[in-house]
């Protein structure tokens, strides 16, 4: 990352930037905020998007590789049941049977249209990957983050420092802890969405 072009763009909003790191940034840089792809819900997912004031919608995704952590997905599913929420869970290669009995109004699939579903979620539980972080910020969704590796720790630290998410160690958290963390996040006001830049503005920044 020491070698770069005349301008460095960060796929992150300036609101997450730690002021202590500012002096280390390249002189010609810009935080472009979240970058989103366009997605829409298929017919079978539209019903999940209808919100029930008594049962919050919880979207769960641990990314392509970490979705293999069936133990963590099972714990998240158990905590979500304990909370009485409706879930949409992207399980990757994990067998759906690992989640135990699946309520009829849950969506469980190997892949899900994350951006589209986040528009209808009251809470998202994810691994702290940059796409999940930025998409959640752009949609104004409360976040519970379970970082496992690499940049996920830095992303989680920024979210926690700015009060944008609740962060927990995925290898240590218990079902009761997670259910309580989810309930506490759901009691908070919905965050204000951080808008993505339109293509014209982004093109001008690239120059």
XYZ file of N, CA and C in Angstrom, residues 8-199:
576
model
N -5.614 8.869 -3.421
C -6.032 7.653 -2.725
C -7.452 7.853 -2.207
N -8.350 6.967 -2.630
C -9.742 7.021 -2.202
C -10.013 5.893 -1.224
N -10.679 6.210 -0.131
C -10.995 5.212 0.883
C -12.482 4.877 0.846
N -12.774 3.593 0.699
C -14.154 3.105 0.691
C -14.653 3.059 2.132
N -14.779 4.247 2.717
C -15.170 4.375 4.112
C -15.524 5.837 4.350
N -16.443 6.123 5.262
C -16.771 7.525 5.544
C -15.762 8.159 6.489
N -15.609 9.442 6.395
C -14.666 10.151 7.263
C -15.082 10.040 8.725
N -16.379 9.799 8.979
C -16.867 9.710 10.355
C -16.201 8.570 11.133
N -15.737 7.540 10.426
C -15.083 6.409 11.097
C -13.594 6.627 11.304
N -13.035 7.636 10.652
C -11.605 7.855 10.695
C -11.137 8.315 12.079
N -10.147 7.625 12.605
C -9.549 8.002 13.884
C -8.644 9.214 13.647
N -8.910 10.352 14.301
C -8.071 11.542 14.095
C -6.589 11.284 14.327
N -6.264 10.299 15.169
C -4.859 10.001 15.444
C -4.140 9.459 14.209
N -4.896 8.970 13.223
C -4.275 8.409 12.026
C -4.143 9.428 10.896
N -4.733 10.598 11.070
C -4.783 11.566 9.979
C -3.407 11.926 9.453
N -2.438 12.104 10.339
C -1.100 12.524 9.913
C -0.407 11.455 9.071
N -0.895 10.212 9.133
C -0.262 9.137 8.368
C -0.876 8.961 6.981
N -1.925 9.709 6.675
C -2.594 9.550 5.390
C -1.836 10.259 4.278
N -1.959 9.787 3.037
C -1.365 10.500 1.901
C -1.950 11.914 1.801
N -1.167 12.828 1.288
C -1.613 14.220 1.215
C -2.874 14.360 0.369
N -2.933 13.664 -0.758
C -4.074 13.775 -1.656
C -4.969 12.550 -1.490
N -5.866 12.622 -0.510
C -6.746 11.484 -0.223
C -8.178 11.972 -0.060
N -9.097 11.027 -0.114
C -10.496 11.378 0.080
C -11.254 10.162 0.588
N -12.133 10.375 1.558
C -13.020 9.321 2.032
C -14.302 9.400 1.203
N -14.532 8.389 0.381
C -15.686 8.449 -0.516
C -16.945 7.900 0.146
N -16.798 7.300 1.328
C -17.958 6.733 1.990
C -18.312 5.374 1.410
N -19.468 4.848 1.757
C -19.862 3.527 1.263
C -20.043 3.516 -0.258
N -19.684 2.408 -0.866
C -19.939 2.171 -2.289
C -20.894 0.987 -2.373
N -22.047 1.188 -2.978
C -23.085 0.161 -2.977
C -23.387 -0.346 -4.377
N -23.702 -1.643 -4.442
C -24.235 -2.203 -5.681
C -25.766 -2.160 -5.585
N -26.417 -2.144 -6.726
C -27.873 -2.124 -6.744
C -28.409 -3.550 -6.673
N -29.359 -3.773 -5.796
C -29.988 -5.076 -5.643
C -31.474 -4.890 -5.372
N -32.240 -5.890 -5.722
C -33.664 -5.884 -5.391
C -34.034 -7.250 -4.830
N -35.142 -7.297 -4.112
C -35.580 -8.547 -3.507
C -36.367 -9.378 -4.514
N -36.117 -10.668 -4.504
C -36.912 -11.580 -5.304
C -38.263 -11.789 -4.617
N -39.199 -12.342 -5.347
C -40.555 -12.505 -4.820
C -40.574 -13.275 -3.504
N -39.729 -14.300 -3.394
C -39.760 -15.125 -2.188
C -39.159 -14.424 -0.974
N -38.473 -13.296 -1.201
C -37.866 -12.564 -0.085
C -38.661 -11.321 0.316
N -39.588 -10.916 -0.535
C -40.332 -9.682 -0.254
C -41.110 -9.793 1.052
N -41.691 -10.948 1.317
C -42.498 -11.118 2.522
C -41.662 -10.907 3.778
N -40.399 -11.377 3.755
C -39.530 -11.187 4.922
C -39.295 -9.698 5.177
N -39.301 -8.921 4.115
C -39.022 -7.497 4.252
C -40.118 -6.717 4.955
N -41.305 -7.291 5.084
C -42.383 -6.602 5.801
C -42.099 -6.650 7.295
N -41.977 -5.506 7.907
C -41.572 -5.455 9.312
C -42.741 -5.681 10.254
N -42.463 -6.409 11.316
C -43.412 -6.661 12.389
C -42.909 -5.901 13.617
N -43.687 -4.941 14.134
C -43.193 -4.130 15.270
C -42.872 -4.967 16.501
N -43.445 -6.165 16.590
C -43.200 -7.014 17.761
C -42.082 -8.028 17.540
N -41.634 -8.171 16.298
C -40.574 -9.147 15.996
C -39.573 -8.498 15.046
N -38.456 -8.018 15.556
C -37.487 -7.327 14.699
C -36.875 -8.257 13.646
N -36.487 -7.664 12.526
C -35.796 -8.389 11.459
C -34.294 -8.346 11.700
N -33.670 -9.506 11.759
C -32.224 -9.591 11.983
C -31.585 -10.265 10.771
N -30.659 -9.565 10.139
C -29.914 -10.133 9.013
C -28.557 -10.614 9.514
N -28.152 -11.812 9.095
C -26.914 -12.421 9.583
C -26.067 -12.886 8.404
N -24.801 -12.483 8.387
C -23.861 -12.961 7.365
C -22.447 -12.852 7.910
N -21.685 -13.906 7.729
C -20.287 -13.917 8.199
C -19.294 -13.941 7.041
N -19.748 -13.624 5.841
C -18.836 -13.589 4.708
C -18.642 -14.964 4.089
N -17.941 -14.980 2.983
C -17.796 -16.205 2.192
C -17.078 -17.306 2.953
N -15.949 -17.000 3.562
C -15.142 -18.027 4.205
C -15.594 -18.306 5.642
N -15.933 -17.267 6.372
C -16.277 -17.450 7.780
C -17.661 -18.044 7.969
N -18.438 -18.111 6.886
C -19.719 -18.801 6.990
C -19.513 -20.296 7.237
N -18.282 -20.759 7.102
C -17.962 -22.151 7.457
C -17.963 -22.366 8.963
N -17.976 -21.282 9.734
C -18.022 -21.405 11.191
C -19.455 -21.727 11.616
N -19.826 -22.976 11.414
C -21.185 -23.411 11.733
C -21.493 -23.252 13.214
N -20.459 -23.344 14.070
C -20.695 -23.202 15.505
C -21.165 -21.787 15.842
N -20.568 -20.785 15.183
C -20.960 -19.398 15.460
C -22.328 -19.106 14.855
N -22.574 -19.593 13.647
C -23.887 -19.392 13.037
C -24.981 -20.033 13.883
N -24.706 -21.213 14.426
C -25.688 -21.897 15.280
C -25.945 -21.087 16.545
N -24.887 -20.504 17.119
C -25.050 -19.685 18.316
C -25.879 -18.435 18.013
N -25.598 -17.807 16.857
C -26.365 -16.624 16.466
C -27.836 -16.986 16.273
N -28.077 -18.129 15.634
C -29.457 -18.570 15.417
C -30.164 -18.806 16.749
N -29.464 -19.427 17.678
C -30.051 -19.709 18.989
C -30.386 -18.406 19.722
N -29.466 -17.445 19.669
C -29.707 -16.158 20.337
C -30.869 -15.412 19.688
N -30.977 -15.520 18.376
C -32.069 -14.849 17.661
C -33.412 -15.461 18.029
N -33.447 -16.779 18.164
C -34.686 -17.447 18.617
C -35.033 -17.002 20.034
N -34.010 -16.912 20.880
C -34.220 -16.499 22.266
C -34.826 -15.101 22.329
N -34.414 -14.269 21.380
C -34.907 -12.899 21.319
C -36.311 -12.825 20.707
N -36.707 -13.871 20.006
C -38.012 -13.878 19.341
C -38.034 -13.073 18.062
N -36.874 -12.917 17.421
C -36.781 -12.111 16.203
C -36.945 -12.981 14.956
N -37.166 -12.317 13.821
C -37.180 -12.983 12.524
C -35.794 -12.835 11.927
N -35.281 -13.884 11.287
C -33.909 -13.843 10.784
C -33.843 -14.143 9.299
N -32.867 -13.541 8.649
C -32.441 -13.917 7.304
C -30.955 -14.216 7.436
N -30.562 -15.454 7.203
C -29.193 -15.891 7.474
C -28.553 -16.447 6.207
N -27.428 -15.845 5.814
C -26.624 -16.369 4.708
C -25.641 -17.377 5.298
N -25.835 -18.657 4.989
C -25.064 -19.712 5.657
C -23.885 -20.225 4.846
N -23.714 -19.765 3.603
C -22.594 -20.250 2.809
C -22.642 -21.758 2.651
N -21.529 -22.417 3.003
C -21.445 -23.871 2.866
C -21.905 -24.613 4.118
N -22.298 -23.891 5.148
C -22.785 -24.538 6.374
C -24.149 -25.178 6.119
N -24.362 -26.418 6.521
C -25.675 -27.048 6.348
C -26.736 -26.335 7.190
N -27.908 -26.151 6.631
C -28.997 -25.502 7.365
C -29.353 -26.272 8.620
N -29.122 -27.574 8.603
C -29.445 -28.403 9.773
C -28.621 -28.021 10.991
N -27.487 -27.337 10.776
C -26.637 -26.908 11.890
C -27.327 -25.869 12.763
N -28.355 -25.223 12.228
C -29.036 -24.150 12.953
C -30.175 -24.666 13.815
N -30.400 -25.962 13.796
C -31.508 -26.521 14.555
C -32.827 -26.259 13.850
N -33.918 -26.278 14.608
C -35.244 -26.038 14.033
C -35.326 -24.603 13.528
N -35.713 -24.433 12.275
C -35.769 -23.108 11.654
C -37.217 -22.631 11.593
N -37.532 -21.516 12.242
C -38.903 -20.988 12.193
C -39.373 -20.756 10.756
N -40.672 -20.868 10.542
C -41.232 -20.781 9.198
C -41.011 -19.426 8.547
N -40.939 -18.363 9.348
C -40.793 -17.030 8.757
C -39.340 -16.570 8.684
N -38.400 -17.495 8.838
C -36.991 -17.182 8.640
C -36.606 -17.465 7.190
N -35.555 -16.785 6.738
C -34.945 -17.061 5.436
C -33.544 -17.581 5.700
N -33.260 -18.780 5.239
C -31.926 -19.377 5.389
C -31.496 -19.881 4.021
N -30.379 -19.361 3.516
C -29.905 -19.737 2.189
C -28.391 -19.591 2.128
N -27.773 -20.252 1.174
C -26.314 -20.171 1.055
C -25.872 -18.755 0.717
N -26.638 -18.061 -0.128
C -26.345 -16.675 -0.479
C -27.630 -15.868 -0.458
N -27.503 -14.602 -0.076
C -28.657 -13.713 -0.026
C -28.268 -12.334 -0.571
N -29.224 -11.591 -1.128
C -28.930 -10.227 -1.608
C -28.790 -9.270 -0.430
N -27.575 -9.126 0.054
C -27.339 -8.424 1.321
C -27.808 -6.981 1.302
N -27.445 -6.238 0.268
C -27.805 -4.817 0.224
C -29.326 -4.657 0.249
N -30.024 -5.474 -0.523
C -31.483 -5.371 -0.581
C -32.113 -5.732 0.755
N -31.611 -6.769 1.423
C -32.191 -7.180 2.695
C -31.873 -6.205 3.825
N -30.705 -5.575 3.769
C -30.357 -4.609 4.808
C -31.342 -3.446 4.857
N -31.979 -3.148 3.730
C -32.961 -2.072 3.708
C -34.165 -2.383 4.594
N -34.347 -3.666 4.910
C -35.511 -4.084 5.684
C -35.119 -4.691 7.032
N -33.862 -4.533 7.419
C -33.371 -5.124 8.670
C -33.370 -4.092 9.792
N -33.708 -4.554 10.987
C -33.601 -3.710 12.179
C -32.230 -3.848 12.829
N -31.561 -4.973 12.542
C -30.256 -5.250 13.134
C -29.507 -6.180 12.198
N -28.200 -5.987 12.085
C -27.369 -6.894 11.303
C -26.272 -7.440 12.199
N -25.998 -8.731 12.066
C -24.883 -9.369 12.764
C -23.912 -9.845 11.697
N -22.680 -9.350 11.757
C -21.710 -9.718 10.727
C -20.310 -9.785 11.310
N -19.355 -10.106 10.455
C -17.979 -10.395 10.866
C -17.052 -9.185 10.825
N -17.553 -8.055 10.393
C -16.706 -6.865 10.358
C -15.946 -6.678 9.072
N -16.276 -7.447 8.033
C -15.659 -7.220 6.729
C -16.066 -5.859 6.181
N -15.226 -5.275 5.340
C -15.463 -3.895 4.919
C -16.779 -3.725 4.168
N -17.120 -4.658 3.280
C -18.385 -4.526 2.561
C -19.564 -4.496 3.522
N -19.576 -5.423 4.473
C -20.691 -5.482 5.424
C -20.759 -4.217 6.272
N -19.604 -3.723 6.697
C -19.569 -2.494 7.499
C -20.134 -1.321 6.705
N -19.624 -1.127 5.491
C -20.029 0.037 4.705
C -21.489 -0.042 4.284
N -21.949 -1.233 3.906
C -23.338 -1.383 3.489
C -24.289 -1.152 4.663
N -23.908 -1.595 5.833
C -24.741 -1.380 7.017
C -24.806 0.104 7.373
N -23.674 0.791 7.260
C -23.657 2.229 7.531
C -24.516 2.981 6.516
N -24.423 2.569 5.258
C -25.181 3.249 4.209
C -26.679 3.070 4.390
N -27.078 1.912 4.927
C -28.505 1.631 5.115
C -29.020 2.087 6.482
N -28.138 2.531 7.351
C -28.559 2.979 8.674
C -29.107 1.852 9.524
N -28.364 0.744 9.574
C -28.802 -0.430 10.327
C -27.942 -0.585 11.579
N -28.566 -0.900 12.694
C -27.824 -1.195 13.922
C -26.948 -2.431 13.672
N -25.768 -2.461 14.311
C -24.824 -3.538 14.031
C -24.308 -4.213 15.301
N -24.219 -5.546 15.254
C -23.453 -6.327 16.219
C -22.361 -7.016 15.415
N -21.110 -6.779 15.795
C -19.977 -7.238 15.002
C -19.187 -8.307 15.759
N -18.882 -9.393 15.043
C -18.101 -10.506 15.592
C -16.846 -10.665 14.734
N -15.782 -9.902 14.989
C -14.591 -9.954 14.132
C -13.757 -11.213 14.379
N -13.258 -11.803 13.291
C -12.463 -13.020 13.374
C -10.994 -12.792 13.011
N -10.711 -11.955 11.989
C -9.340 -11.879 11.472
C -9.127 -10.608 10.659
N -7.885 -10.405 10.248
C -7.428 -9.370 9.311
C -8.035 -8.002 9.605
N -8.582 -7.336 8.562
C -9.072 -5.966 8.726
C -10.321 -5.881 9.585
N -10.912 -7.031 9.885
C -12.153 -7.025 10.675
C -11.936 -6.404 12.055
N -10.759 -6.607 12.626
C -10.475 -6.040 13.948
C -10.395 -4.517 13.883
N -9.751 -3.993 12.844
C -9.644 -2.537 12.691
C -11.015 -1.926 12.427
N -11.794 -2.576 11.553
C -13.142 -2.080 11.275
C -13.993 -2.078 12.546
N -13.913 -3.166 13.295
C -14.696 -3.277 14.530
C -14.268 -2.223 15.542
N -12.968 -1.970 15.641
C -12.470 -0.967 16.586
C -12.997 0.420 16.231
N -13.029 0.747 14.931
C -13.550 2.048 14.506
C -15.039 2.162 14.796
N -15.774 1.087 14.540
C -17.209 1.095 14.813
C -17.482 1.263 16.309
N -16.712 0.550 17.114
C -16.905 0.621 18.562
C -16.518 1.995 19.098
N -15.401 2.531 18.608
C -14.926 3.837 19.072
C -15.932 4.937 18.768
N -16.617 4.836 17.638
C -17.571 5.873 17.241
C -18.991 5.574 17.714
N -19.155 4.487 18.471
C -20.482 4.135 18.965
C -21.425 3.650 17.887
N -20.862 3.118 16.799
C -21.671 2.693 15.653
C -22.068 1.228 15.712
N -21.522 0.471 16.665
C -21.816 -0.962 16.741
C -21.423 -1.505 18.103
N -21.968 -2.662 18.401
C -21.555 -3.440 19.567
C -20.625 -4.532 19.071
N -19.453 -4.669 19.685
C -18.431 -5.612 19.205
C -18.170 -6.686 20.247
N -18.140 -7.942 19.778
C -17.932 -9.081 20.665
C -16.960 -10.071 20.035
N -16.257 -10.830 20.891
C -15.342 -11.869 20.416
C -16.145 -13.118 20.053
N -16.144 -13.530 18.798
C -17.004 -14.640 18.375
C -16.653 -15.977 19.003
N -15.404 -16.139 19.438
C -14.990 -17.411 20.030
C -15.252 -17.474 21.531
N -15.741 -16.371 22.104
C -15.946 -16.318 23.550
C -17.378 -15.998 23.955
N -18.127 -15.337 23.086
C -19.463 -14.883 23.456
C -20.402 -16.072 23.686
N -21.301 -15.933 24.649
C -22.299 -16.964 24.929
C -23.621 -16.576 24.270
N -24.523 -17.515 24.215
C -25.846 -17.248 23.649
C -26.548 -16.147 24.423
N -26.498 -16.208 25.755
C -27.164 -15.191 26.579
C -26.545 -13.820 26.352
N -25.201 -13.769 26.261
C -24.520 -12.493 26.008
C -24.970 -11.901 24.682
N -25.027 -12.749 23.664
C -25.378 -12.256 22.333
C -26.831 -11.790 22.289
N -27.723 -12.556 22.894
C -29.133 -12.150 22.920
C -29.291 -10.808 23.630
N -28.547 -10.631 24.715
C -28.612 -9.359 25.448
C -28.036 -8.225 24.611
N -26.915 -8.485 23.919
C -26.305 -7.460 23.071
C -27.254 -7.057 21.945
N -27.934 -8.033 21.366
C -28.900 -7.742 20.313
C -30.042 -6.891 20.843
N -30.551 -7.249 22.020
C -31.661 -6.497 22.617
C -31.243 -5.056 22.910
N -30.024 -4.873 23.424
C -29.546 -3.528 23.739
C -29.408 -2.683 22.478
N -28.902 -3.289 21.394
C -28.771 -2.546 20.137
C -30.141 -2.169 19.588
N -31.091 -3.091 19.683
C -32.428 -2.830 19.148
C -33.157 -1.741 19.933
N -32.738 -1.523 21.175
C -33.333 -0.455 21.987
C -32.818 0.929 21.585
N -31.734 0.956 20.830
C -31.152 2.230 20.415
C -31.906 2.773 19.197
N -31.893 4.097 19.008
C -32.508 4.659 17.787
C -31.784 4.151 16.544
N -32.497 4.067 15.446
C -31.849 3.675 14.191
C -30.807 4.728 13.809
N -29.611 4.304 13.393
C -28.590 5.277 12.984
C -29.011 6.010 11.715
N -28.509 7.210 11.564
C -28.734 7.927 10.307
C -27.909 7.282 9.202
N -28.506 6.993 8.052
C -27.725 6.414 6.948
C -26.617 7.362 6.499
N -25.489 6.794 6.130
C -24.402 7.574 5.543
C -24.492 7.379 4.032
N -24.915 8.391 3.295
C -25.218 8.190 1.872
C -23.979 7.865 1.040
N -24.210 7.004 0.052
C -23.157 6.701 -0.919
C -23.081 7.845 -1.927
N -21.913 8.080 -2.461
C -21.752 9.121 -3.485
C -22.306 8.609 -4.811
N -22.855 9.524 -5.593
C -23.329 9.089 -6.908
C -22.133 8.950 -7.844
N -22.377 8.322 -8.985
C -21.265 7.989 -9.900
C -20.574 9.224 -10.449
